[in-house]
Short mmCIF file of C-alpha atoms and ligand atoms in Angstrom, two decimals:
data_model
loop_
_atom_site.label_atom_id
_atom_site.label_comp_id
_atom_site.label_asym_id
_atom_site.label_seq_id
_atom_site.Cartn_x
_atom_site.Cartn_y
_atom_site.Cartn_z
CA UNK A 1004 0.00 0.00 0.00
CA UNK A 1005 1.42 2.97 -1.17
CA UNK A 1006 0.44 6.80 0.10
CA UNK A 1007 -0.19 8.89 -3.04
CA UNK A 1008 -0.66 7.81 -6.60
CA UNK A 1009 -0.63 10.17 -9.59
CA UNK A 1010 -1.98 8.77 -12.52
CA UNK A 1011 -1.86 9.92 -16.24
CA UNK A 1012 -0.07 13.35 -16.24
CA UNK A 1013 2.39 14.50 -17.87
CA UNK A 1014 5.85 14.76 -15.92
CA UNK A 1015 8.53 17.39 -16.69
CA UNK A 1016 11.07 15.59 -14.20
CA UNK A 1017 13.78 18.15 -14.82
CA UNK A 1018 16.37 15.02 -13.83
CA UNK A 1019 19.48 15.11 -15.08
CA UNK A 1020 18.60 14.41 -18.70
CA UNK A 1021 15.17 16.06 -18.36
CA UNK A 1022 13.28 13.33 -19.10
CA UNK A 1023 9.32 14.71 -20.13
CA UNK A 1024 7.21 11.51 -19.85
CA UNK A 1025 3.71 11.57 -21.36
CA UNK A 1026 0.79 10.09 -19.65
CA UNK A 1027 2.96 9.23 -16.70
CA UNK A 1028 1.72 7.87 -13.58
CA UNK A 1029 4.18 8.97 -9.49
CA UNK A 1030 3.65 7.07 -7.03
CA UNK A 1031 4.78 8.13 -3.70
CA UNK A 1032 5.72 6.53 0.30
CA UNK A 1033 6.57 7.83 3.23
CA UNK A 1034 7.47 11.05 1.68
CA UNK A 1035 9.34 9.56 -1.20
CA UNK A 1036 9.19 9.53 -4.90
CA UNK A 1037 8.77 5.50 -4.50
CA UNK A 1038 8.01 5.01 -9.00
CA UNK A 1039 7.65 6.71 -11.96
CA UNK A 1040 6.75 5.33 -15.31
CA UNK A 1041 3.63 4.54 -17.45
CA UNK A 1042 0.57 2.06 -15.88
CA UNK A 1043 1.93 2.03 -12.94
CA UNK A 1044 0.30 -0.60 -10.41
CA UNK A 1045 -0.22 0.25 -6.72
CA UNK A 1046 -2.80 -0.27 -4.08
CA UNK A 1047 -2.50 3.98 -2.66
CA UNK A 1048 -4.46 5.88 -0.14
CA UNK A 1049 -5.39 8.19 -2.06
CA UNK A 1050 -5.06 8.38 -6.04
CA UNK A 1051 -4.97 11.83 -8.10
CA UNK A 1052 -6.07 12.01 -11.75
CA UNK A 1053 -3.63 14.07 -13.60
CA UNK A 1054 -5.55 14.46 -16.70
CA UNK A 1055 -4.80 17.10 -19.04
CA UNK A 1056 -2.46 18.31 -15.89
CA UNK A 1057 1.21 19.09 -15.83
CA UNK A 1058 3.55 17.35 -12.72
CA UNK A 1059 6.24 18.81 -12.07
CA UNK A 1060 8.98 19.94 -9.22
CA UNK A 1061 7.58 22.06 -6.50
CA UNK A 1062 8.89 25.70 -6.87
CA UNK A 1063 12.00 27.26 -4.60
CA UNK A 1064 11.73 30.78 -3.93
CA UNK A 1065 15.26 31.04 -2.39
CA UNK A 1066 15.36 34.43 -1.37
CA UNK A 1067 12.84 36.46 0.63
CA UNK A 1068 11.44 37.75 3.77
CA UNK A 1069 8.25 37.15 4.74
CA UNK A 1070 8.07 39.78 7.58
CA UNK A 1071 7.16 42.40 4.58
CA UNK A 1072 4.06 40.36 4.08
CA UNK A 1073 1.65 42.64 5.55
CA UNK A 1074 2.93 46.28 4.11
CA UNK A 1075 2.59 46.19 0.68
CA UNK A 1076 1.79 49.43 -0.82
CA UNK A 1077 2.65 51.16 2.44
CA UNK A 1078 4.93 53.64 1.08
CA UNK A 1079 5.28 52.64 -2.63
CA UNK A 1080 6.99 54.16 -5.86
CA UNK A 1081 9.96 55.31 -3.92
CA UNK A 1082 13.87 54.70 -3.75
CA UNK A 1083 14.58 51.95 -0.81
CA UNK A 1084 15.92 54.42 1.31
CA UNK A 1085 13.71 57.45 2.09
CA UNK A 1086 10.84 54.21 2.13
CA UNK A 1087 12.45 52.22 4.65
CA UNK A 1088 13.12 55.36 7.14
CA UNK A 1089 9.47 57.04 6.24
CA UNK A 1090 7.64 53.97 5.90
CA UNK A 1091 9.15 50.35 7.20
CA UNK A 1092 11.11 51.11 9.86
CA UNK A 1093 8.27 52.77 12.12
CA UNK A 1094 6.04 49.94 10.99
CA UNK A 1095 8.30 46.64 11.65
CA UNK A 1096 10.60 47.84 14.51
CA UNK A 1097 7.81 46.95 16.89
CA UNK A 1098 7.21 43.40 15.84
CA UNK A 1099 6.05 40.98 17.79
CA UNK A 1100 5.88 37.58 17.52
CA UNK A 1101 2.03 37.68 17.02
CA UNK A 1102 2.85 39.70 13.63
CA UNK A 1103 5.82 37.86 12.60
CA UNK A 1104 3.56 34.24 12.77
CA UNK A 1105 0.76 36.11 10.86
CA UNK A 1106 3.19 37.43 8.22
CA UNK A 1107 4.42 34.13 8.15
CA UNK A 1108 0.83 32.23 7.17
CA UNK A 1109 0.30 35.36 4.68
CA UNK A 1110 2.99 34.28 2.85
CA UNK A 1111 2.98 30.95 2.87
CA UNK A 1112 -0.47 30.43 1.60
CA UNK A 1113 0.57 32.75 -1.28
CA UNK A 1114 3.46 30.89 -2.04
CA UNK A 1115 1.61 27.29 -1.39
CA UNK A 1116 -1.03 28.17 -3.70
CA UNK A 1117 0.98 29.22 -6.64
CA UNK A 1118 3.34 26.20 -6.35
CA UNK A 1119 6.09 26.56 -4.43
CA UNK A 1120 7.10 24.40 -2.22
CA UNK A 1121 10.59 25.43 -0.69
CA UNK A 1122 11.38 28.98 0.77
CA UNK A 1123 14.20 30.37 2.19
CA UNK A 1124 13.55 33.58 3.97
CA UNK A 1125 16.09 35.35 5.52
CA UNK A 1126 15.10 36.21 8.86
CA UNK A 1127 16.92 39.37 11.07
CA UNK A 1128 13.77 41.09 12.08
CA UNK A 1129 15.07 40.46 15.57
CA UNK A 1130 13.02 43.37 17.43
CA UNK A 1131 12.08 40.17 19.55
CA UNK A 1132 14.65 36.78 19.37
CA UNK A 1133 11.25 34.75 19.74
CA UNK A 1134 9.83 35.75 15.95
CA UNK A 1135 12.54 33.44 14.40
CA UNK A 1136 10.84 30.33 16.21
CA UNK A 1137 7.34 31.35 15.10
CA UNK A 1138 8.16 32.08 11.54
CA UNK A 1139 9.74 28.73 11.53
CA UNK A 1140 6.92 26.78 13.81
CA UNK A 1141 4.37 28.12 11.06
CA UNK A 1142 5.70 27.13 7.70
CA UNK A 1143 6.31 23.99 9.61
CA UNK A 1144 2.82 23.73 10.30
CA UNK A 1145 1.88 24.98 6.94
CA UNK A 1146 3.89 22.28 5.48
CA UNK A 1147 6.61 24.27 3.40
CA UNK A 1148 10.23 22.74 3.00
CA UNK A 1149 11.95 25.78 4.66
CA UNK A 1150 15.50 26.66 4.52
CA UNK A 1151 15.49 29.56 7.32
CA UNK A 1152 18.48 31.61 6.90
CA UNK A 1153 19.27 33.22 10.43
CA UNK A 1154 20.18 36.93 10.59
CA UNK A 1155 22.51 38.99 11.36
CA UNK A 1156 22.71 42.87 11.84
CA UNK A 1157 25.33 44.28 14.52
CA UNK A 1158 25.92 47.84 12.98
CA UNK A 1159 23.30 49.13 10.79
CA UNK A 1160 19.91 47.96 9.41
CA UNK A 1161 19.67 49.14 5.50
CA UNK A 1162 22.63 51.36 6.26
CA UNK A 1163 20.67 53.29 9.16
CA UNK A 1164 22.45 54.40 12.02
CA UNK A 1165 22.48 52.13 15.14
CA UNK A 1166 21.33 55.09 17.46
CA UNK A 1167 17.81 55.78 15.60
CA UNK A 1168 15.08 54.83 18.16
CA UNK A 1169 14.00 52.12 15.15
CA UNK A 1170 16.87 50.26 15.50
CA UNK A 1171 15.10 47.46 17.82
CA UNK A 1172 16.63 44.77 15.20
CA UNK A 1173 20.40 45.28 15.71
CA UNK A 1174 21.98 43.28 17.97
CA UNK A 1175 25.43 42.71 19.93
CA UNK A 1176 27.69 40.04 17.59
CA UNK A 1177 27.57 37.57 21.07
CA UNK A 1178 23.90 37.31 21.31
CA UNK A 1179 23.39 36.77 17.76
CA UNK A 1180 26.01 34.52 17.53
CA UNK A 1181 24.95 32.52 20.81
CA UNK A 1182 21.32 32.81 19.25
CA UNK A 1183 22.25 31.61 15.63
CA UNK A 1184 23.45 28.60 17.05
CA UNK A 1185 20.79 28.06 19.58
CA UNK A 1186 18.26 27.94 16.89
CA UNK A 1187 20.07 25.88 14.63
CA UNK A 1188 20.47 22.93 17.07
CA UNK A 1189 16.79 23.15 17.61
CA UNK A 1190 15.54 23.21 14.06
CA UNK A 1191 18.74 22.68 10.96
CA UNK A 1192 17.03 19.26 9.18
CA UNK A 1193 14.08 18.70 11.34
CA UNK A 1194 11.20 18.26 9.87
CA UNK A 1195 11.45 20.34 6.61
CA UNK A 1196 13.97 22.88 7.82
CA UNK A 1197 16.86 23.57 7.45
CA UNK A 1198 19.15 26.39 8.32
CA UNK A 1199 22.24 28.99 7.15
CA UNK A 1200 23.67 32.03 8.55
CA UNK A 1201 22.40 35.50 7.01
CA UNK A 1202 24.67 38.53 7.54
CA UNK A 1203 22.25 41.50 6.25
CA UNK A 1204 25.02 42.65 4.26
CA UNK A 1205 28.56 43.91 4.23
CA UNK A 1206 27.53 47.75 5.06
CA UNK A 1207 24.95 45.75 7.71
CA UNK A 1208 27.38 44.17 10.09
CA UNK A 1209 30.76 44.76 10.97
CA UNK A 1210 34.05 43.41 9.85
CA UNK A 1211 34.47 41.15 13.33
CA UNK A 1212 31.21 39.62 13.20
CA UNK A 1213 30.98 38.71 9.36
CA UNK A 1214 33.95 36.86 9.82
CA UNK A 1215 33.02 34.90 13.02
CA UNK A 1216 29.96 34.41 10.87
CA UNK A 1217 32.30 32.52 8.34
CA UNK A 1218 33.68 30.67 11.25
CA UNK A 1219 30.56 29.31 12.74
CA UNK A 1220 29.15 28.51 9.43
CA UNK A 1221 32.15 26.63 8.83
CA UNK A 1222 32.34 24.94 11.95
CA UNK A 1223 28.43 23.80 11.30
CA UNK A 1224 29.34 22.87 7.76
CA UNK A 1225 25.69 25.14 6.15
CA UNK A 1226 25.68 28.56 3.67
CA UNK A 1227 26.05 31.77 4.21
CA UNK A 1228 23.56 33.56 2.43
CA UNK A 1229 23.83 37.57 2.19
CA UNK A 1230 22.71 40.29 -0.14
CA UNK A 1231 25.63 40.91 -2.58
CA UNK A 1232 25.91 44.28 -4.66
CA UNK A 1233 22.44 44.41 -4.73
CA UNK A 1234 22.50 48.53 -5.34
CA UNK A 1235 25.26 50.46 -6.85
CA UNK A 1236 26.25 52.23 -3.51
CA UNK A 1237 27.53 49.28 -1.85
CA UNK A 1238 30.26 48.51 -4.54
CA UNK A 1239 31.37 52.89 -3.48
CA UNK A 1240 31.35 51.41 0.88
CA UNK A 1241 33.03 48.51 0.40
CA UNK A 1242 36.01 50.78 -1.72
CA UNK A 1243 36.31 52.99 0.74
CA UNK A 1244 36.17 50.63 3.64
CA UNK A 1245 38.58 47.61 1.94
CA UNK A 1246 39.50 49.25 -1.56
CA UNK A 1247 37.74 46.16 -2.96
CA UNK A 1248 34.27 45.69 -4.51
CA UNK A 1249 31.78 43.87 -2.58
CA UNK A 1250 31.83 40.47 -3.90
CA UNK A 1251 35.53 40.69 -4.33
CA UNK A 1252 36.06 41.79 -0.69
CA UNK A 1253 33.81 38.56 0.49
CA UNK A 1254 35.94 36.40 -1.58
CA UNK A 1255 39.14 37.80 0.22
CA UNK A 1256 38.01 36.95 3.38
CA UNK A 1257 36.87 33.63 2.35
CA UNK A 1258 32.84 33.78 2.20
CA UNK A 1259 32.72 32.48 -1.62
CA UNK A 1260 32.62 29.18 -2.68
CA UNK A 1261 29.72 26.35 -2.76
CA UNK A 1262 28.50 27.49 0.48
CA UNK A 1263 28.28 30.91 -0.30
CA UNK A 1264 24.71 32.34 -1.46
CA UNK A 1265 24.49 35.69 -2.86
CA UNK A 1266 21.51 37.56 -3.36
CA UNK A 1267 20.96 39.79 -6.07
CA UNK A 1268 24.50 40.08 -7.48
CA UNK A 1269 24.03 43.02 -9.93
CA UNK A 1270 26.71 45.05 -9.48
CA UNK A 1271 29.07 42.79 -10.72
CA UNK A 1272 32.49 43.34 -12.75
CA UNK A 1273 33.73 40.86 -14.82
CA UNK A 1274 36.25 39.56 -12.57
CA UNK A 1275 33.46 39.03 -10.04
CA UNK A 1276 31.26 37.27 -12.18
CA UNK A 1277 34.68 34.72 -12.76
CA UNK A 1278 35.08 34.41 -8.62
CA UNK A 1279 31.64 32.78 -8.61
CA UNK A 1280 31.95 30.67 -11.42
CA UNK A 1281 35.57 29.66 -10.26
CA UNK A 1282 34.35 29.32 -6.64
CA UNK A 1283 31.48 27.96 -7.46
CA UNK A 1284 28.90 30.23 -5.38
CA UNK A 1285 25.46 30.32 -5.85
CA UNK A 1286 23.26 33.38 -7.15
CA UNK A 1287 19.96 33.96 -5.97
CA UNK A 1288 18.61 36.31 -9.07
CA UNK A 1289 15.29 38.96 -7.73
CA UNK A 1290 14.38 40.31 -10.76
CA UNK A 1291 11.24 41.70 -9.25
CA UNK A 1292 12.57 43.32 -6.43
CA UNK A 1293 15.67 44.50 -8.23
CA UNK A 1294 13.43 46.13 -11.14
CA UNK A 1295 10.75 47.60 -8.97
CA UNK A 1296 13.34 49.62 -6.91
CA UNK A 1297 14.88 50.63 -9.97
CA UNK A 1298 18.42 48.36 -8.98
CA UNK A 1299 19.29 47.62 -11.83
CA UNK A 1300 19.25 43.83 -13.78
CA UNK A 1301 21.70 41.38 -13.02
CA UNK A 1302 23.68 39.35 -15.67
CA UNK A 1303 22.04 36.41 -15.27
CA UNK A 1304 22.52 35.32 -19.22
CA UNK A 1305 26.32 35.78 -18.33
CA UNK A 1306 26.22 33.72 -15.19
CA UNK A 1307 24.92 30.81 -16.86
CA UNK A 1308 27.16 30.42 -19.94
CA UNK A 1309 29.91 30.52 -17.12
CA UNK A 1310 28.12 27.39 -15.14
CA UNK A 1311 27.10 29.74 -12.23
CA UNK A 1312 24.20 28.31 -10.44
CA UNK A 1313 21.39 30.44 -10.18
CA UNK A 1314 18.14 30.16 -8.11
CA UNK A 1315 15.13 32.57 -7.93
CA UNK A 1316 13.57 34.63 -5.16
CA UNK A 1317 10.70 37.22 -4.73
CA UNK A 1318 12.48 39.16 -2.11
CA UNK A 1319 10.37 40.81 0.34
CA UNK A 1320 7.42 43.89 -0.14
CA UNK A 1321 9.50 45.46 -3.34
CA UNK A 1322 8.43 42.54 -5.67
CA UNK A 1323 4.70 42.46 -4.54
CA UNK A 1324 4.11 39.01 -5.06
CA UNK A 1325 5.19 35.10 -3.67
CA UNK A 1326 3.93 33.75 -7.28
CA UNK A 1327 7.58 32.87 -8.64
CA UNK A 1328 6.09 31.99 -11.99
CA UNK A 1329 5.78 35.75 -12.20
CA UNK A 1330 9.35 36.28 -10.82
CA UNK A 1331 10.37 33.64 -13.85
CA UNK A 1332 8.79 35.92 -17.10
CA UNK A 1333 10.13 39.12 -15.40
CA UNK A 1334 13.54 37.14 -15.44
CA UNK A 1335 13.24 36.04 -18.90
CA UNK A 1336 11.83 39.62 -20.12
CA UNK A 1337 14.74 41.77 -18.53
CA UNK A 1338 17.62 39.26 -19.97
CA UNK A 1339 15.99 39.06 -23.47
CA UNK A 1340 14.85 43.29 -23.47
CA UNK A 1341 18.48 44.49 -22.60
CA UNK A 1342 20.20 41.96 -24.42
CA UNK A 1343 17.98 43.11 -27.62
CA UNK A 1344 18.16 39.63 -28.40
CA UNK A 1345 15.25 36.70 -28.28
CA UNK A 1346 17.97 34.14 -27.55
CA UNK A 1347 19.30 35.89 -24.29
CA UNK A 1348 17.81 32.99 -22.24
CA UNK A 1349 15.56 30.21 -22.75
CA UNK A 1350 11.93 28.64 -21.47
CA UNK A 1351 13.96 25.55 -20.17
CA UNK A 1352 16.61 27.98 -18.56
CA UNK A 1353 14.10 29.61 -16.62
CA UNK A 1354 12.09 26.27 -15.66
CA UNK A 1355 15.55 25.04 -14.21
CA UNK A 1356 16.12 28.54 -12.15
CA UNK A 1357 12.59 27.66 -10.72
CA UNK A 1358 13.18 24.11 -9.90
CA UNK A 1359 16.66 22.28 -9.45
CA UNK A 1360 18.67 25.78 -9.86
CA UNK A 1361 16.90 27.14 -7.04
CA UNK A 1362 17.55 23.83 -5.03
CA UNK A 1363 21.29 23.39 -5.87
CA UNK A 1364 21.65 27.34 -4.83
CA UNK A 1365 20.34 26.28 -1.15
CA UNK A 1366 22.06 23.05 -1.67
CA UNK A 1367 18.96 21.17 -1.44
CA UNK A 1368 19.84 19.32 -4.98
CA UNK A 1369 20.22 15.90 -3.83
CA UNK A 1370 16.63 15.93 -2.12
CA UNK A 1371 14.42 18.29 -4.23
CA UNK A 1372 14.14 19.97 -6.95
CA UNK A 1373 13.72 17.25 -9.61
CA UNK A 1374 10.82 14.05 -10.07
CA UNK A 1375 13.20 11.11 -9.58
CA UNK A 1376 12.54 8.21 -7.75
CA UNK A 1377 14.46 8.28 -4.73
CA UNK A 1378 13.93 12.40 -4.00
CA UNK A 1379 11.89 13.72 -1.45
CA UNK A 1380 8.06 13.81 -3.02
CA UNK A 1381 7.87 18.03 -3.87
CA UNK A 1382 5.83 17.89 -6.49
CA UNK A 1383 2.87 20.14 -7.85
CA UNK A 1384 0.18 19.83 -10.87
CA UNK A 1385 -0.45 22.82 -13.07
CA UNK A 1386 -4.07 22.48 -14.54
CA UNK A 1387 -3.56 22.60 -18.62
CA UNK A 1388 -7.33 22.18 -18.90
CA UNK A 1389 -8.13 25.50 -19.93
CA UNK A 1390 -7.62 28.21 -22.80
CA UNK A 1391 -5.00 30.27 -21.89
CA UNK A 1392 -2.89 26.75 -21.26
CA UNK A 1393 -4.37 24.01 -23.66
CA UNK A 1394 -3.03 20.79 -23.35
CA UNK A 1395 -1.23 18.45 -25.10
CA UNK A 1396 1.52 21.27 -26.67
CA UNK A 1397 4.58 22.01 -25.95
CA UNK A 1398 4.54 22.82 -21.96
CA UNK A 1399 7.79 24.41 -21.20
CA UNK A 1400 7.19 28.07 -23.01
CA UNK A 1401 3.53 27.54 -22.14
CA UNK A 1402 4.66 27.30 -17.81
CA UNK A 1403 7.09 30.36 -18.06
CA UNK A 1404 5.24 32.86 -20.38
CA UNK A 1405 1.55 31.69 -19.80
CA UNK A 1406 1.07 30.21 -16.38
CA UNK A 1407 0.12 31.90 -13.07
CA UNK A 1408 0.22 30.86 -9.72
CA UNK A 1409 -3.69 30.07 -10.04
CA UNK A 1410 -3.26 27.53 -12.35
CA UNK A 1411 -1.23 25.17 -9.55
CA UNK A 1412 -3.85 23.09 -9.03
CA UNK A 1413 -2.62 20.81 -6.04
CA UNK A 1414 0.51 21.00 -4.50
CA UNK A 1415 2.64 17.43 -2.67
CA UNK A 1416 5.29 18.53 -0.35
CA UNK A 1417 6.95 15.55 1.57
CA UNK A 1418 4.38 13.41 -0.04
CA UNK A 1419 1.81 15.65 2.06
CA UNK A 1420 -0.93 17.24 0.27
CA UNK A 1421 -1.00 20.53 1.01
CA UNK A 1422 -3.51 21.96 -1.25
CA UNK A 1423 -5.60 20.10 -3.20
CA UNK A 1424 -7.69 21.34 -6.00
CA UNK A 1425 -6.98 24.75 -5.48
CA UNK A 1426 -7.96 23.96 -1.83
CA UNK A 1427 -5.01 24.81 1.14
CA UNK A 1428 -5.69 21.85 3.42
CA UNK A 1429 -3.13 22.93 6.62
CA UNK A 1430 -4.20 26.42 7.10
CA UNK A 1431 -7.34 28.07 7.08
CA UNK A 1432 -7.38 31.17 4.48
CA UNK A 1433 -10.34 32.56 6.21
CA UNK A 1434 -8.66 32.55 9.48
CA UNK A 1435 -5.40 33.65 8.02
CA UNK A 1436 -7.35 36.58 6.65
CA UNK A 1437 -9.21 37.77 9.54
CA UNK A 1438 -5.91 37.23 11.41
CA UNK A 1439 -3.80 39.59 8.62
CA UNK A 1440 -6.54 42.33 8.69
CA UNK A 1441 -6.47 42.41 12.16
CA UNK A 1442 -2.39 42.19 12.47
CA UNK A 1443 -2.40 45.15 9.62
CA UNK A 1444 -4.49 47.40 11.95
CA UNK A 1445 -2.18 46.99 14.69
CA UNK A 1446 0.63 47.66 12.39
CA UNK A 1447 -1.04 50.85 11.00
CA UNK A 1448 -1.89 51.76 14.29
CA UNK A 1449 1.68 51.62 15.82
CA UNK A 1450 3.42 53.17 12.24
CA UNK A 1451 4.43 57.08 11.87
CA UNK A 1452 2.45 60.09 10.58
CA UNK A 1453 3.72 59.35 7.24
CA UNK A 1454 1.22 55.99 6.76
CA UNK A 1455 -1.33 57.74 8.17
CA UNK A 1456 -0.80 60.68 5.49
CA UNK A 1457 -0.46 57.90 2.85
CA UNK A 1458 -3.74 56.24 3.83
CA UNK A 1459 -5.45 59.26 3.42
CA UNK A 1460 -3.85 60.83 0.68
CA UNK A 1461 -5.43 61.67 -2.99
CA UNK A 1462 -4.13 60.76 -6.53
CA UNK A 1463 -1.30 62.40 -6.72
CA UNK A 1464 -1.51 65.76 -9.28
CA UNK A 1465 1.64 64.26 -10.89
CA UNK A 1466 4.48 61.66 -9.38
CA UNK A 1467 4.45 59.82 -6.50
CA UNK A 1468 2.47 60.91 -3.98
CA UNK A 1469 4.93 61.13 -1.10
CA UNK A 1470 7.09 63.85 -3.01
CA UNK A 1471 3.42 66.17 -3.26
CA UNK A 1472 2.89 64.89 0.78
CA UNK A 1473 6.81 66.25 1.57
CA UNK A 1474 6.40 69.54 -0.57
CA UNK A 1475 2.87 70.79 1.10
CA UNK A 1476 4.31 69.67 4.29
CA UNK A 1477 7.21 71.36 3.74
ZN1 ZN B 1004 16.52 40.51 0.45
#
């Protein structure tokens, strides 16, 4: 007796030769990818028809934090800076643990029901060291695969000074590091979690703690995953500071190599782009986030003819959205636009960034982020069965240019099902929402005079509105 059997789908395994089968049937045990093939013959639990659907890999959104799921469109249209100090810090440096948990199931249900299935979210909203633990206890109980990336800000938070009264989420290198590995011997690979070391970034901690942040990671043997030349000022700091660029000052002090994670990575030079291919680091690409803050575009085309691994993530508020199949065409759109060429990148590029790229950048590769027998059972069905889709075609261009998150119809992660047709089955939505409305008011309640200008602001006469709000006002 067998737990879950999928019968006559279509499987894009994305294994190592990228088998598609047609008409396929999975069948699944304790948690496992037990068979694949055609007419398959089990006694199961439960059986799904796959019909007309697509199976496929769950989706890894390696990059993002959660925390921002409840201020979207507070402050919006607006350089990172002046909208973190106006709008985010007020808001988040009072969060509890109550808001963190609710942020968490906001987020998670997005990101369940449009198909992914493995997050990493990099966690350093420490305004209270027990948020961690709830984020984590709550994609748990949602059923995500999680890899939770601790943390760390000692000096500055989004280059703000440590003496501002928001500054709740800094904290002294020896608690965090005490912390960082207090939480890791209580969750790294139970359950579905796992765990790496965050610094924020290089202008966010200081020079002692990111490297005793090398050393513990190194001790533990997990990544350290940190926002890397993400905007152009960081490339003028870490000059000034080291008289090296940012990636190539991390690589001198010996944070590159298959451990190392690096968000965003726009701001690259050539000679950068060779340390991660030659140190073989991992990229996680935000195209979202990157474009809506007007960042800039990484060279992702370049990174993969060089063998670079690269994952995808949403990133927090600035992308708007958990659905990674969005985060997938905007990747494919930017390469192909500012390349002027068609050819930039490729359908079956951007399926692999979704799937096993995203896995190998969290080094998840050998349990996810293919259908093989053997691999941990993260697997979702995309519903062809309808006219923006149509079956029976070629899928791969059809998933990254046509499909959105609402056409995930059930989603397996750990052989658990946890949606089915369309339905969440481990958290309520309705509870989740009157929870989120509820945690939104408090937010609003406790932010500055600037969200409560915004929430009763006009349309703007011309540009963003905040610019009109700071001339009358000033
Ligand atoms: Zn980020």
């Amino acid at each position: 007796m067998i737990d879950l059997l999928i019968k006559n789908v279509t499987i894009i395994t994305m294994d190592a030769h990228r088998n598609v089968i047609q008409r396929g049937d999975i069948a699944i045990k304790d948690g496992k990818i037990l068979s694949i093939g055609t007419d398959l013959v089990f006694e199961a639990q439960k059986t799904i028809d796959g019909t007309n659907c697509v199976a496929m890999p769950g989706l890894v959104n390696a990059h993002t934090h959660v925390y921002q799921a409840l201020i979207e469109g507070i402050g919006y249209d607006m350089h990172f800076d002046p909208w973190n100090w106006r709008f985010l810090f007020p808001v988040v440096s009072k969060m509890s643990p109550e808001h963190a948990e609710v942020s968490a199931e906001v987020a998670a249900i997005e990101m369940i029901k449009s198909g992914t299935t493995t997050v990493s979210d990099h966690w350093y909203m420490h305004t209270d060291l027990q948020n961690i633990y709830r984020v984590t206890d709550t994609f748990d109980r949602a059923g995500l695969r999680a890899q939770m990336v601790y943390g760390l800000l000692d000096q500055t938070f989004a280059g703000e000074r440590i003496e501002s009264e928001y500054m709740t989420m800094i904290q002294r290198q020896d608690v965090l590091l005490a912390e960082a590995r207090r939480y890791y011997d209580q969750y790294h690979n139970k359950k579905r979690t796992t765990v790496a070391l965050g610094p924020g970034s290089t202008e966010d901690i200081s020079e002692g703690l990111m490297l005793k942040t090398r050393d513990l990671a190194r001790e533990l043997d997990i990544n350290v995953s940190t926002h890397v030349a993400g905007w152009i000022e960081i490339n003028a700091y870490t000059m000034r500071k080291f008289g090296k660029r940012d990636l190539e000052h991390l690589h001198a002090i010996g944070l590159t190599g298959p451990h190392g994670v690096f968000f965003h990575s726009v701001w690259l030079s050539n000679h950068e782009i060779e340390i991660l291919a030659e140190t073989g680091s991992k990229v996680v690409h935000c195209p979202m986030a990157n474009s809506y803050l007007g960042y800039g575009i990484a060279p992702v085309s370049q990174m993969l003819s060089r063998g670079i691994t690269v994952g995808l993530g949403t990133d927090g508020a600035a992308s708007y959205t958990y659905d990674l199949w969005e985060v997938g065409r905007a990747a494919a759109m930017l390469q192909k636009a500012t390349k002027l060429d068609g050819e930039a990148i490729t359908a079956e590029e951007i399926l692999e960034m979704m799937t096993i790229g995203g896995a190998r950048a969290l080094g998840l590769e050998k349990e996810i982020g293919s259908v093989e027998v053997g691999k941990k059972a993260d697997i979702i069905l995309i519903d062809f069965n309808q006219l923006h889709l149509l079956p029976d075609a070629r899928y791969v261009p059809k998933l990254v240019y046509s499909t959105h998150g609402s056409d995930v119809k059930d989603v397996i992660i750990d052989g658990q099902l946890v949606m089915e047709n369309h339905k969440v089955t481990t958290l309520s939505e309705e509870k989740v929402m009157a929870r989120a409305m509820s945690a939104r008011k408090d937010l609003i309640a406790m932010a500055g005079q600037d969200t409560r200008d915004l929430l009763a602001a006009p349309w703007p006469k011309q540009g963003p509105y905040w610019r009109a709000i700071t001339k009358e006002q000033g």
